[in-house]
Amino acid sequence: MAAEPPAQDPWRGLRRSTPARIGLGRTGDALPMAAVLDLQLAHARARDAVHAPLVVAAISAELDGLPLCAVRSLAADRGVYLRRPDLGRRLDPADLALLPHGSWDAVFVIADGLSATAAQRHAASVLRAVLAKLPGWQVAPVVIATQGRVALGDEIGGALGATLCAVLIGERPGLSAADSLGIYLTYAPRLGRRDSERNCISNIHPGDGLSYEVAAAKLAWLMTEARHRRLTGVALKDDVPALEGPHQPVIG
Amino acid sequence: MSCYASRFRGERHVFRDLRDVLAKASPRRSGDELAGLAAESDAQRVAARSVLADLPLTRFLEEPLVPYEADEVTRLIFDTHDATAFAPLRHLTVGGFRDWLLSYEATEQRLAALAPGLMPEMVAAVSKLLRNQDLISIGSRCRVITAFRSTVGLKGRLSTRLQPNHPTDDLRGIAAATLDGLLYGAGDAVIGINPATDNMPNCIALLEMLDGLRERHDIPTQTCVLTHVTNAIGIMERGAPVDLVFQSIAGTEAANAGFGVSLAILREAHEAALSLRRGTVGNNVMYFETGQGAALSADAHHGLDQQTVETRAYAVARAFAPLLVNTVVGFIGPEYLYDGKQIIRAGLEDHCCAKLLGVPMGVDVCYTNHAEADQDDMDTLMTLLAVAGTSFIITVPGSDDVMLNYQSGSFHDALYLRSVLGLRAAPEFEAWLERMDMKDRHGRIRDLAPQHPAMRRLLMSGN
C-alpha cells in the first residue's frame, strides 16, 4: 500500500484490482454517457446470446466427419424454455428413435442452454480437444440438443446406454462474458439424477475464462477418474469443484 | 378443508380449498404457472379475488395452510399470534381489511400496533386485492425502525447497502469498490459482501478488512459478510468482528432445511451476535434475504402460491428482530418472475407485506440477463419503492455485480432517488458525511475532485 497522493485519475491503480465498474464519474446524479452506453451494450450482448438460435449445421461442419444427431427438448421455443425449466430437461419423444443404444463409454451433448452463442463458438473446439485425450474410448454419436438444460443429458445418456454423459452447454450470460461455456459430467446418466451427482467445469471462454486446452484436460481427467471410480458428483472433487456448492453457476 | 365456490357476475367458479383461492387470486406470474397453481383465465382470477374479498380474516386462524404438526414456521406463526392486537380487525373480511388499510383510519401508529396481530397469510391475502398504488400507499404508512450503528427506516430516509462484491474476493478490489460507494454516500444500511468462497479464513479476512476500514474512517455503519449462518457462528467463536449475522430464509420448514437452517440454528446465531454487543445506537443484529420462488425451487412450497409462501418468510424474520431484510426480487429468475411487470409487482408486494408485519424491508431492485427486463424497469421499480418508503436498496458500482452476474442498483441510483424525492441517508451516517466534508451546501453528495481532502483520505487508504 503506497502512500503517494493519488494521481489525476485516482482510480487508475484501483481498477487493476477489480473488474467492477468503479470510478465512473457523474453528471449531476447520473452516470456519464459513455458508462450508460457501455452497460447497455454489455446487456444487449447478453440478451442477444440468450435469444440467439443454435445453428446445428455450423457445429456439425466444425466437427467434420464425426457422427452426430440433433434432438430437441420439450420446450417448443425460447419463451417456453425460459418459463418452464422442467420442459427443457425432457427429450421430445419423437427424437428418442434417433439415439442408437449401444455399449458407449461416453456421450457428448452440445446444448444451447442460456447462451447458444457460447455453444456455437466454443463447444466444437473443446470437444475436439478432449477427444484427442481419450484414445480407445467408445464414444457415441455427438448429440446436438436445442432448448436444452443440463438434465436433458440424463435422458439422452440413458437412452444411448452410455456410461458417462458430458453436457457442453451455454451458461447464463453475464455482462463481462456472454459466451461462457459450462460442462456437466454425469456417471450412469438416467432420468432423475440430482445436480449433486454431477461435476462441473464452468467459465470456459477464451480471454478471461478457462482456455479450451485447460478445460479439455480437466474434463479428460474427470472422465477417466469417473469411469475408474464409477461415480461423479460430490465424492469426485479432489481436483475439480463439484456442482453442489454455494456458488454454482445458475444454469438450470 | 372446505371447497370454495362463487357465482360471480353470472359465472360459477369452484376452488378446491383456501390455498387454491389464494393462488388463483394472485396476479399472473411465471412461478405459479410453473407450479401449476395459477388461474386458468383472467376471469377465474377475478372470481377468486371476489371469493377472497368475502372471506372472514379469522378463517386464517382456523385453517392453517401448511399443517401445524408438520411445519415449524406454521407453529411459529400460530404460537406468536397476538389476539389482542388482532381484536380490532376480528370482525372484518379480507375485502373489509383492504378498505380499512386504505382508509384514513390506518395511521402509522395504528398499523404499528396491529402488526403483531397479523398473520402472514392474512397479509398475503389482502395484497392480492391491492393494486400497485395501494401497495405503495399502505407501504408508505408503515414505519419499521431498527438500529445498530446507524438507524434504518426513519421517515424521509432512504438507506443503501453497499455491495462491493468481487469474483475472487480480492481484498484490494473489494476495498476499491467500497471506497467508490462511500464517495457517493452509499453504505448507511450496511457494507455487505457476498463472498465468492464460503470458507471461514476467507470470510474472516474479508470481515477484518471491512472492520479496519470502518474503524479507520470512524464510519457509523455496520459490515457483513453474507456467509451461511453456521459459518457465522464459527467465525464469532473465533473472535472475528461480526456486526450482523446473515441468512437466506424462506416460508416453510422444508424450504429452510434446503437452506441448511432451522429456527433453532437462527436462535443460536442471534444470541451469539447479541452477546458481542457491538451496536452503538441499537442492537438489531440479524440480516435476512428472502425472495419469491425460493420455496418452489426447493420443492417445499406445500401447494402455496409463491407470494403467500414468501410472506410466511417474514414471520421467520420478525422473530429475530433483524436490522435489515431484503427481497432479492428479480434475482431468482424468469421461471418465477418473467418480466419487468412481474418483477415490479412482486417488489411492491414484498415491501408492503413485510412492512405490515413489522419487518424492516429493503429491496434488491434487480434482474438477470435471461429475464425480460432492463434498466428502465428497474428505474420504475426503485422510484415506486422509494415513494413506498423502502428501508433501503442495494447498490453496486455501475449496477453491475461482477461476482453474482446480475444487475442491481447503482450508487448513482441512490443519489437520483434522494434528489427527486428529498430523501436522506440515516442520520448518524449523514452526520459522518458532513464531518468528512462530502456534502455541499444543498445537502448533495459532492462530486469530488481528485485532490479534495476527503477523496485523498479515503483513496489513500485503499491504494
XYZ file of C-alpha atoms in Angstrom:
715
model
C 0.000 0.000 0.000
C 1.884 3.019 -1.285
C 1.164 6.325 0.427
C 1.690 8.635 -2.557
C -1.029 11.146 -3.296
C -3.483 9.881 -5.923
C -2.681 10.879 -9.480
C -5.002 12.771 -11.810
C -7.258 9.742 -12.224
C -7.161 8.358 -8.716
C -8.938 5.185 -9.827
C -6.336 4.020 -12.289
C -4.420 1.915 -9.809
C -7.512 0.563 -8.131
C -9.145 -0.519 -11.398
C -6.457 -3.146 -11.851
C -7.721 -4.886 -8.724
C -11.339 -5.378 -9.779
C -13.458 -5.785 -12.913
C -16.211 -3.804 -11.120
C -17.307 -0.532 -12.733
C -15.621 1.749 -10.196
C -14.752 5.428 -10.574
C -17.274 6.007 -13.353
C -17.788 9.679 -12.553
C -21.031 11.657 -12.684
C -23.068 14.276 -14.382
C -25.298 15.533 -11.614
C -26.659 12.375 -10.018
C -26.444 10.412 -13.259
C -23.852 8.220 -14.918
C -21.763 9.762 -17.702
C -22.968 9.000 -21.236
C -20.184 6.547 -22.039
C -20.864 4.472 -18.928
C -24.571 4.239 -19.791
C -23.808 3.056 -23.316
C -21.172 0.586 -22.072
C -23.714 -1.059 -19.777
C -26.387 -1.072 -22.470
C -24.041 -2.761 -24.921
C -22.996 -5.430 -22.433
C -26.625 -6.116 -21.555
C -27.611 -6.196 -25.237
C -24.885 -8.753 -25.964
C -26.044 -10.882 -23.064
C -29.662 -10.739 -24.215
C -28.709 -11.495 -27.789
C -26.844 -14.544 -26.525
C -29.873 -15.736 -24.543
C -32.140 -15.429 -27.579
C -29.785 -16.487 -30.388
C -30.684 -19.810 -32.036
C -28.172 -22.660 -32.104
C -27.133 -23.263 -35.717
C -26.729 -27.038 -35.814
C -25.279 -27.120 -39.335
C -22.400 -24.826 -38.358
C -21.406 -27.024 -35.416
C -21.614 -30.209 -37.451
C -19.399 -28.604 -40.106
C -16.810 -27.882 -37.407
C -16.963 -31.492 -36.248
C -16.411 -32.712 -39.780
C -16.605 -36.447 -40.063
C -17.877 -37.156 -36.530
C -21.222 -38.957 -36.457
C -23.869 -36.813 -34.824
C -27.586 -36.366 -34.332
C -29.770 -33.391 -33.486
C -32.546 -33.565 -30.894
C -34.966 -31.154 -29.233
C -36.270 -30.785 -25.720
C -39.972 -30.484 -24.926
C -39.645 -26.688 -24.751
C -41.012 -25.562 -28.101
C -39.381 -22.136 -28.157
C -37.289 -19.711 -26.096
C -40.283 -18.229 -24.292
C -41.365 -21.675 -23.076
C -37.763 -22.611 -22.345
C -37.278 -19.622 -20.033
C -40.607 -20.103 -18.236
C -40.536 -23.873 -17.964
C -37.140 -25.280 -16.974
C -38.830 -28.653 -16.434
C -39.606 -28.934 -20.172
C -36.017 -28.091 -21.144
C -34.900 -31.116 -19.124
C -37.049 -33.593 -21.079
C -36.445 -35.002 -24.545
C -39.044 -34.648 -27.279
C -40.227 -38.299 -27.522
C -40.206 -38.048 -31.329
C -36.392 -37.764 -31.171
C -35.822 -40.802 -28.964
C -35.522 -43.068 -32.026
C -32.528 -41.026 -33.256
C -30.365 -42.231 -30.379
C -28.655 -45.593 -31.089
C -28.434 -47.763 -27.966
C -25.004 -49.338 -27.513
C -22.136 -50.034 -25.138
C -20.824 -46.488 -25.234
C -18.216 -45.331 -22.736
C -19.380 -41.767 -23.156
C -21.669 -39.415 -24.990
C -21.064 -35.717 -25.552
C -24.135 -33.490 -25.705
C -23.811 -29.958 -27.054
C -26.740 -27.858 -25.839
C -27.652 -24.207 -26.285
C -28.580 -23.672 -22.636
C -28.872 -19.980 -21.816
C -26.242 -18.943 -24.364
C -26.352 -20.540 -27.793
C -23.528 -18.116 -28.599
C -21.250 -19.941 -26.167
C -22.112 -23.390 -27.517
C -21.748 -22.150 -31.075
C -18.334 -20.569 -30.507
C -16.604 -22.980 -28.161
C -18.236 -26.415 -27.915
C -16.741 -27.980 -31.045
C -13.212 -26.825 -30.191
C -13.419 -28.135 -26.629
C -14.888 -31.409 -27.883
C -12.110 -31.965 -30.425
C -9.503 -31.223 -27.761
C -10.971 -33.684 -25.275
C -11.481 -36.471 -27.838
C -7.755 -36.296 -28.609
C -7.103 -37.086 -24.929
C -9.398 -40.146 -24.812
C -7.864 -42.726 -27.175
C -9.644 -46.071 -27.176
C -12.937 -44.764 -25.755
C -16.166 -45.928 -27.368
C -17.819 -42.566 -27.963
C -21.459 -42.349 -29.064
C -22.528 -40.013 -31.862
C -22.356 -36.399 -30.690
C -25.828 -35.166 -29.750
C -26.697 -31.558 -30.509
C -29.688 -30.502 -28.420
C -31.759 -27.356 -28.804
C -33.753 -25.664 -25.994
C -31.813 -27.939 -23.664
C -30.942 -27.736 -19.972
C -28.260 -29.722 -18.187
C -30.526 -32.564 -17.083
C -31.579 -33.264 -20.681
C -28.317 -35.200 -20.859
C -29.689 -37.688 -18.323
C -32.432 -38.860 -20.657
C -30.124 -38.799 -23.708
C -27.357 -40.717 -21.937
C -29.878 -43.195 -20.570
C -31.408 -43.856 -23.987
C -27.978 -44.420 -25.524
C -26.886 -46.652 -22.659
C -23.760 -44.546 -22.149
C -21.606 -44.898 -19.032
C -20.829 -41.182 -18.897
C -22.605 -38.136 -20.248
C -20.816 -34.812 -20.714
C -23.108 -31.879 -21.473
C -21.370 -28.866 -23.043
C -23.812 -26.036 -22.521
C -24.053 -22.245 -22.726
C -24.050 -20.624 -19.280
C -26.279 -17.754 -18.270
C -24.637 -14.702 -19.849
C -23.110 -12.084 -17.605
C -22.183 -8.569 -18.602
C -18.482 -9.428 -18.759
C -18.912 -12.586 -20.856
C -21.967 -13.544 -22.905
C -20.291 -16.646 -24.347
C -19.213 -18.673 -21.342
C -19.458 -22.464 -21.739
C -20.012 -24.949 -18.935
C -19.521 -28.713 -18.899
C -21.522 -31.063 -16.666
C -20.376 -34.645 -16.297
C -22.716 -37.374 -15.024
C -21.914 -41.038 -14.389
C -24.623 -43.571 -15.323
C -26.952 -40.882 -16.678
C -30.667 -41.536 -16.301
C -33.822 -39.549 -15.592
C -33.940 -38.155 -12.077
C -30.215 -37.644 -11.431
C -29.585 -34.837 -8.959
C -27.211 -31.922 -9.511
C -25.091 -33.141 -6.602
C -24.357 -36.248 -8.733
C -22.562 -34.190 -11.381
C -19.217 -32.483 -11.735
C -18.963 -29.101 -13.330
C -16.321 -27.166 -15.220
C -17.514 -23.618 -15.768
C -16.431 -20.299 -17.217
C -14.886 -21.705 -20.401
C -14.194 -18.964 -22.924
C -11.015 -17.588 -24.471
C -9.889 -14.337 -22.927
C -10.637 -14.094 -19.214
C -12.071 -17.583 -18.840
C -10.746 -21.125 -18.923
C -8.982 -21.999 -22.209
C -10.133 -24.867 -24.444
C -6.994 -26.824 -23.658
C -7.268 -26.476 -19.872
C -10.987 -27.281 -19.950
C -10.358 -30.358 -22.103
C -7.583 -31.548 -19.773
C -9.840 -31.159 -16.717
C -12.687 -32.954 -18.464
C -10.481 -35.853 -19.631
C -9.134 -36.213 -16.088
C -12.640 -36.215 -14.626
C -13.915 -38.705 -17.207
C -11.030 -41.079 -16.600
C -11.464 -40.872 -12.822
C -15.256 -41.186 -13.062
C -15.022 -44.319 -15.201
C -12.446 -45.812 -12.854
C -14.304 -44.928 -9.627
C -17.781 -45.440 -11.118
C -19.211 -42.158 -9.883
C -19.459 -38.436 -10.378
C -20.581 -35.660 -8.057
C -19.590 -34.507 -4.623
C -17.480 -37.626 -3.986
C -15.283 -36.828 -7.005
C -13.991 -33.400 -6.183
C -10.268 -33.831 -5.496
C -9.215 -31.634 -8.343
C -12.288 -30.007 -9.804
C -15.174 -28.487 -7.882
C -18.424 -30.457 -7.854
C -21.615 -28.776 -8.940
C -23.032 -28.708 -5.446
C -21.760 -25.676 -3.613
C -22.613 -22.143 -2.621
C -21.767 -20.550 -5.920
C -22.673 -22.952 -8.644
C -23.336 -21.252 -11.955
C -27.021 -20.602 -12.475
C -27.907 -22.721 -15.415
C -30.861 -24.978 -14.624
C -60.796 -28.187 4.295
C -63.851 -26.883 2.573
C -64.432 -26.185 -1.068
C -64.997 -22.581 -2.158
C -67.498 -21.737 -4.854
C -68.747 -18.473 -6.181
C -71.295 -17.179 -8.588
C -69.587 -14.049 -9.800
C -71.409 -11.864 -12.335
C -73.284 -14.876 -13.680
C -70.341 -17.302 -13.901
C -69.864 -20.150 -11.468
C -66.332 -20.867 -10.219
C -65.227 -23.577 -7.826
C -61.958 -23.563 -5.903
C -60.523 -26.651 -4.252
C -59.513 -25.068 -0.965
C -58.186 -21.894 0.601
C -54.740 -22.362 -0.961
C -56.385 -22.662 -4.364
C -58.323 -19.421 -3.833
C -55.122 -17.585 -2.851
C -53.115 -18.964 -5.769
C -55.795 -18.213 -8.338
C -56.367 -14.722 -6.918
C -52.669 -13.886 -7.436
C -51.601 -11.609 -10.259
C -50.205 -13.658 -13.110
C -46.609 -14.800 -12.653
C -44.465 -17.491 -14.173
C -43.628 -19.247 -10.878
C -47.260 -20.024 -10.121
C -47.714 -21.225 -13.699
C -44.632 -23.435 -13.355
C -46.095 -24.887 -10.151
C -49.446 -25.500 -11.874
C -51.239 -23.258 -9.373
C -52.085 -20.177 -11.419
C -55.544 -19.124 -12.553
C -56.533 -20.701 -15.854
C -58.096 -17.490 -17.139
C -58.183 -13.835 -16.225
C -61.880 -14.148 -15.393
C -61.164 -17.003 -12.994
C -58.506 -14.815 -11.346
C -61.035 -12.071 -10.664
C -63.604 -14.611 -9.450
C -61.037 -15.926 -6.963
C -60.490 -12.365 -5.755
C -64.217 -11.979 -5.185
C -64.233 -15.153 -3.066
C -61.221 -13.880 -1.159
C -62.783 -10.461 -0.583
C -65.772 -12.079 1.186
C -63.697 -14.406 3.353
C -63.515 -13.606 7.090
C -59.961 -12.839 8.243
C -60.498 -15.308 11.101
C -60.553 -18.133 8.552
C -56.749 -17.981 8.506
C -56.698 -18.601 12.261
C -58.966 -21.624 11.822
C -57.336 -23.190 8.788
C -53.510 -23.451 8.683
C -52.358 -23.519 5.057
C -49.376 -25.679 5.965
C -50.115 -28.231 8.731
C -49.190 -27.127 12.266
C -47.762 -30.551 13.125
C -45.569 -30.744 10.036
C -44.050 -27.284 9.903
C -42.251 -25.183 12.499
C -42.932 -21.967 10.594
C -46.677 -22.602 10.946
C -46.153 -23.286 14.647
C -44.191 -20.043 14.997
C -46.975 -18.102 13.257
C -49.767 -19.556 15.396
C -47.902 -19.635 18.698
C -46.830 -15.985 18.469
C -50.103 -14.586 17.123
C -51.238 -11.679 19.317
C -55.041 -11.978 19.638
C -55.326 -8.658 21.489
C -53.591 -6.755 18.710
C -55.805 -8.547 16.180
C -59.051 -7.787 18.065
C -59.918 -4.539 16.209
C -59.890 -6.484 12.899
C -61.590 -9.668 14.094
C -64.925 -8.870 12.508
C -63.526 -7.986 9.076
C -63.444 -9.861 5.800
C -60.303 -9.723 3.652
C -62.065 -7.147 1.461
C -63.057 -5.175 4.557
C -59.438 -5.282 5.704
C -58.430 -3.863 2.325
C -60.877 -0.997 2.728
C -59.672 -0.288 6.256
C -55.995 -0.285 5.186
C -56.741 2.333 2.550
C -58.876 4.470 4.863
C -57.560 7.431 6.842
C -58.025 5.280 9.950
C -54.923 3.303 9.059
C -52.324 5.597 10.538
C -48.676 4.865 11.229
C -49.405 4.302 14.943
C -52.412 2.021 14.371
C -50.549 -0.039 11.786
C -47.609 -0.491 14.134
C -49.925 -1.617 16.938
C -51.647 -4.030 14.589
C -48.524 -5.789 13.257
C -48.225 -8.493 15.976
C -51.886 -9.384 15.390
C -51.396 -10.011 11.682
C -50.560 -13.422 10.274
C -48.533 -13.553 7.064
C -51.379 -15.361 5.298
C -53.817 -12.523 6.096
C -51.361 -10.008 4.726
C -50.650 -12.067 1.606
C -54.400 -12.470 1.059
C -55.172 -8.769 1.274
C -52.231 -7.916 -1.004
C -53.917 -9.901 -3.776
C -56.800 -7.424 -3.624
C -54.472 -4.412 -3.799
C -53.438 -2.536 -6.897
C -49.870 -1.299 -7.197
C -50.843 2.164 -5.934
C -52.478 0.560 -2.888
C -49.304 -1.395 -2.134
C -47.374 1.882 -2.303
C -49.904 3.831 -0.242
C -50.049 1.258 2.552
C -46.321 0.578 2.481
C -45.600 4.279 2.862
C -47.704 4.473 6.031
C -45.819 1.697 7.791
C -42.745 2.666 9.761
C -40.323 -0.012 10.945
C -37.293 1.496 12.680
C -34.214 -0.555 13.540
C -30.701 0.352 14.605
C -27.153 -0.875 15.145
C -24.540 1.852 14.458
C -26.981 3.686 12.201
C -30.770 3.956 12.320
C -32.695 2.491 9.385
C -36.313 3.123 8.406
C -36.961 6.652 9.705
C -39.440 8.793 7.825
C -37.858 10.697 4.958
C -34.775 8.465 4.886
C -33.562 6.016 2.263
C -30.586 3.854 3.155
C -28.377 1.751 0.930
C -26.454 -1.466 1.223
C -23.064 -1.019 -0.372
C -22.322 -4.362 -2.059
C -18.658 -4.414 -3.147
C -18.524 -7.992 -4.454
C -15.501 -9.385 -6.303
C -15.292 -12.610 -8.368
C -12.310 -13.917 -6.385
C -12.718 -11.992 -3.102
C -9.619 -9.899 -3.844
C -9.273 -7.709 -0.738
C -7.907 -4.728 -2.617
C -10.631 -4.988 -5.261
C -13.323 -5.116 -2.581
C -11.781 -2.160 -0.764
C -11.735 -0.222 -4.053
C -15.441 -0.862 -4.691
C -16.232 0.026 -1.066
C -14.401 3.358 -1.325
C -16.139 4.054 -4.616
C -19.510 3.594 -2.903
C -18.580 5.649 0.159
C -17.683 8.560 -2.105
C -21.286 8.513 -3.352
C -22.572 8.383 0.209
C -23.614 4.720 -0.041
C -23.440 2.138 2.728
C -25.552 3.531 5.583
C -27.641 0.334 5.899
C -24.654 -1.997 5.690
C -21.483 -2.643 3.763
C -22.147 -6.246 2.836
C -20.105 -8.665 0.730
C -21.363 -11.857 -0.894
C -18.174 -13.919 -0.663
C -17.099 -15.893 -3.730
C -15.919 -18.723 -1.499
C -17.534 -19.614 1.776
C -14.546 -20.942 3.677
C -14.015 -19.451 7.094
C -10.499 -17.993 6.816
C -11.589 -16.197 3.654
C -14.685 -14.778 5.367
C -12.621 -13.696 8.377
C -10.113 -11.909 6.123
C -12.977 -10.028 4.461
C -14.556 -9.129 7.811
C -11.277 -7.854 9.225
C -10.587 -5.758 6.152
C -14.056 -4.137 6.274
C -13.924 -3.624 10.019
C -10.491 -1.982 9.720
C -11.756 0.338 7.009
C -14.830 1.223 9.081
C -12.778 1.920 12.205
C -10.092 3.893 10.368
C -12.656 6.316 8.993
C -14.986 6.075 12.006
C -17.968 5.263 9.780
C -21.283 4.873 11.626
C -22.451 1.801 9.762
C -22.242 -1.970 10.051
C -20.419 -4.538 7.984
C -21.417 -8.046 6.982
C -20.030 -10.988 5.045
C -23.041 -12.880 3.751
C -21.942 -16.396 4.540
C -24.067 -19.246 5.885
C -25.316 -18.761 9.435
C -23.407 -21.817 10.675
C -20.208 -20.265 9.303
C -21.069 -17.033 11.088
C -21.407 -18.936 14.364
C -17.957 -20.466 13.816
C -16.500 -17.093 12.870
C -17.893 -15.486 16.039
C -16.375 -18.317 18.085
C -13.007 -17.406 16.582
C -13.451 -13.824 17.758
C -13.691 -12.166 14.339
C -15.519 -8.802 14.141
C -19.097 -9.815 13.259
C -21.630 -6.965 13.306
C -24.561 -8.669 11.570
C -25.376 -12.336 11.037
C -26.796 -13.032 7.585
C -29.026 -15.825 6.329
C -31.331 -16.538 3.380
C -34.677 -17.714 4.703
C -37.975 -18.961 3.292
C -41.547 -19.561 4.402
C -41.632 -23.264 5.247
C -39.600 -25.571 7.446
C -38.684 -27.707 4.431
C -37.521 -24.737 2.362
C -35.420 -23.523 5.277
C -33.961 -27.017 5.551
C -32.985 -26.603 1.890
C -31.012 -23.533 3.002
C -29.495 -25.624 5.783
C -31.192 -23.697 8.592
C -33.881 -24.106 11.237
C -35.385 -21.754 13.790
C -33.100 -23.298 16.416
C -29.967 -22.524 14.404
C -31.149 -18.963 13.794
C -31.851 -18.570 17.513
C -28.349 -19.765 18.378
C -26.767 -17.317 15.929
C -28.973 -14.460 17.111
C -27.975 -14.994 20.729
C -24.291 -15.239 19.824
C -24.402 -11.978 17.843
C -26.326 -10.167 20.610
C -23.718 -11.223 23.141
C -20.992 -9.363 21.194
C -22.708 -6.021 21.978
C -21.112 -4.249 19.036
C -24.063 -1.958 18.251
C -23.910 1.658 19.434
C -27.378 3.090 18.791
C -29.267 -0.199 18.731
C -28.891 -3.943 18.887
C -30.693 -5.351 15.835
C -28.077 -7.856 14.724
C -29.684 -10.026 12.026
C -29.828 -9.568 8.267
C -32.101 -11.799 6.159
C -32.739 -12.225 2.461
C -35.925 -13.682 1.003
C -37.428 -13.945 -2.459
C -40.478 -15.272 -4.270
C -39.697 -18.636 -5.832
C -37.267 -19.825 -3.154
C -39.708 -22.360 -1.682
C -40.839 -23.697 -5.049
C -37.264 -24.105 -6.246
C -36.641 -26.253 -3.152
C -39.881 -28.148 -3.906
C -41.040 -27.118 -0.438
C -43.999 -24.827 -1.142
C -46.796 -27.147 0.102
C -49.052 -26.146 -2.792
C -48.934 -22.473 -1.805
C -48.528 -19.742 -4.397
C -45.104 -18.134 -4.288
C -46.215 -14.800 -2.867
C -48.096 -16.345 0.074
C -45.214 -18.613 0.989
C -42.812 -15.669 0.631
C -44.882 -13.679 3.129
C -44.514 -16.526 5.639
C -40.748 -15.949 5.492
C -41.369 -12.538 7.071
C -42.795 -14.283 10.138
C -39.461 -16.095 10.420
C -37.594 -12.802 10.021
C -39.566 -10.860 12.613
C -38.979 -13.490 15.258
C -35.329 -12.375 15.305
C -35.734 -8.565 15.323
C -33.496 -8.046 12.275
C -31.772 -4.786 11.387
C -32.336 -5.476 7.688
C -34.371 -7.771 5.467
C -34.456 -7.618 1.720
C -36.231 -9.460 -1.018
C -33.951 -10.374 -3.929
C -36.949 -9.904 -6.162
C -35.550 -10.154 -9.720
C -32.627 -12.429 -8.901
C -34.298 -15.826 -8.734
C -35.037 -15.875 -12.441
C -37.691 -15.644 -15.149
C -39.186 -19.035 -14.306
C -40.539 -17.296 -11.150
C -40.901 -13.670 -12.264
C -40.815 -13.474 -16.016
C -40.556 -9.832 -16.926
C -40.360 -6.259 -15.714
C -44.094 -6.142 -14.981
C -43.961 -9.229 -12.761
C -40.766 -8.108 -11.019
C -42.205 -4.648 -10.309
C -45.421 -6.068 -8.888
C -43.566 -8.601 -6.724
C -41.184 -5.948 -5.381
C -44.098 -3.785 -4.266
C -45.915 -6.784 -2.725
C -42.876 -7.957 -0.808
C -42.206 -4.481 0.556
C -45.809 -3.781 1.595
C -46.442 -7.221 3.141
C -43.208 -7.181 5.128
C -43.830 -3.673 6.457
C -47.378 -4.581 7.526
C -45.874 -7.434 9.525
C -43.352 -5.092 11.152
C -40.319 -6.242 9.162
C -37.654 -3.669 8.083
C -37.875 -4.396 4.378
C -35.482 -3.212 1.716
C -35.292 -4.438 -1.845
C -32.582 -5.652 -4.168
C -34.013 -3.940 -7.240
C -32.514 -6.268 -9.784
C -32.774 -8.555 -12.799
C -30.841 -11.267 -14.554
C -29.907 -11.302 -18.214
C -32.408 -14.007 -19.110
C -35.380 -12.046 -17.716
C -37.441 -9.752 -19.926
C -36.332 -6.686 -18.026
C -33.859 -3.845 -18.284
C -32.626 -0.674 -16.589
C -35.850 1.164 -17.437
C -37.878 -1.400 -15.468
C -35.503 -1.027 -12.537
C -35.807 2.769 -12.676
C -39.565 2.354 -12.401
C -39.394 -0.126 -9.536
C -36.825 1.773 -7.486
C -38.795 5.005 -7.852
C -42.032 3.308 -6.785
C -40.286 1.670 -3.843
C -38.707 4.906 -2.715
C -42.163 6.517 -2.774
C -43.447 3.499 -0.817
C -40.744 4.114 1.796
C -38.475 1.107 1.281
C -35.969 0.918 4.120
C -33.037 0.515 1.762
C -31.945 -0.586 -1.678
C -28.853 -2.482 -2.737
C -26.175 -0.613 -4.659
C -23.136 -1.836 -6.605
C -20.657 0.012 -8.838
C -22.407 0.919 -12.089
C -25.286 -1.572 -11.498
C -23.022 -4.495 -12.485
C -22.421 -7.162 -9.828
C -19.290 -8.795 -11.168
C -19.469 -11.757 -8.785
C -23.149 -12.760 -8.849
C -23.544 -11.761 -12.523
C -26.733 -9.755 -12.367
C -27.711 -6.100 -12.415
C -28.705 -4.337 -9.201
C -28.997 -0.674 -8.239
C -26.046 1.678 -8.643
C -24.602 4.275 -6.291
C -25.866 6.847 -8.790
C -29.398 5.450 -8.482
C -29.446 6.246 -4.777
C -28.350 9.829 -5.482
C -31.169 10.137 -8.013
C -33.793 8.808 -5.586
C -32.636 11.036 -2.759
C -32.683 14.051 -5.096
C -36.083 13.625 -6.701
C -37.877 12.561 -3.532
C -35.977 14.640 -0.982
C -34.828 11.542 0.913
C -31.780 11.447 3.141
C -29.297 8.939 4.486
C -29.505 7.541 8.028
C -28.931 10.431 10.483
C -25.700 9.059 12.010
C -24.261 8.418 8.532
C -25.401 11.804 7.296
C -23.509 13.436 10.156
C -20.419 11.465 9.146
C -20.736 12.639 5.534
C -20.820 16.211 6.865
C -17.787 15.622 9.071
C -15.948 14.281 6.044
C -16.916 17.416 4.079
C -18.611 15.219 1.463
C -21.878 17.189 1.286
C -22.334 20.543 -0.401
C -24.472 23.417 0.876
C -27.557 21.941 -0.844
C -27.119 18.710 1.080
C -25.994 16.835 -2.023
C -23.034 14.499 -2.169
C -20.136 16.434 -3.699
C -18.641 15.291 -6.981
C -15.157 15.413 -5.541
C -12.062 16.494 -7.419
C -9.146 14.080 -7.125
C -7.254 16.481 -4.855
C -10.142 17.065 -2.436
C -9.077 16.088 1.102
C -11.982 13.642 1.570
C -11.131 11.886 -1.689
C -7.464 11.713 -0.762
C -8.175 10.428 2.727
C -10.373 7.612 1.502
C -8.432 6.633 -1.574
C -5.026 6.643 0.067
C -6.236 4.010 2.452
C -7.185 1.805 -0.475
C -4.152 2.340 -2.670
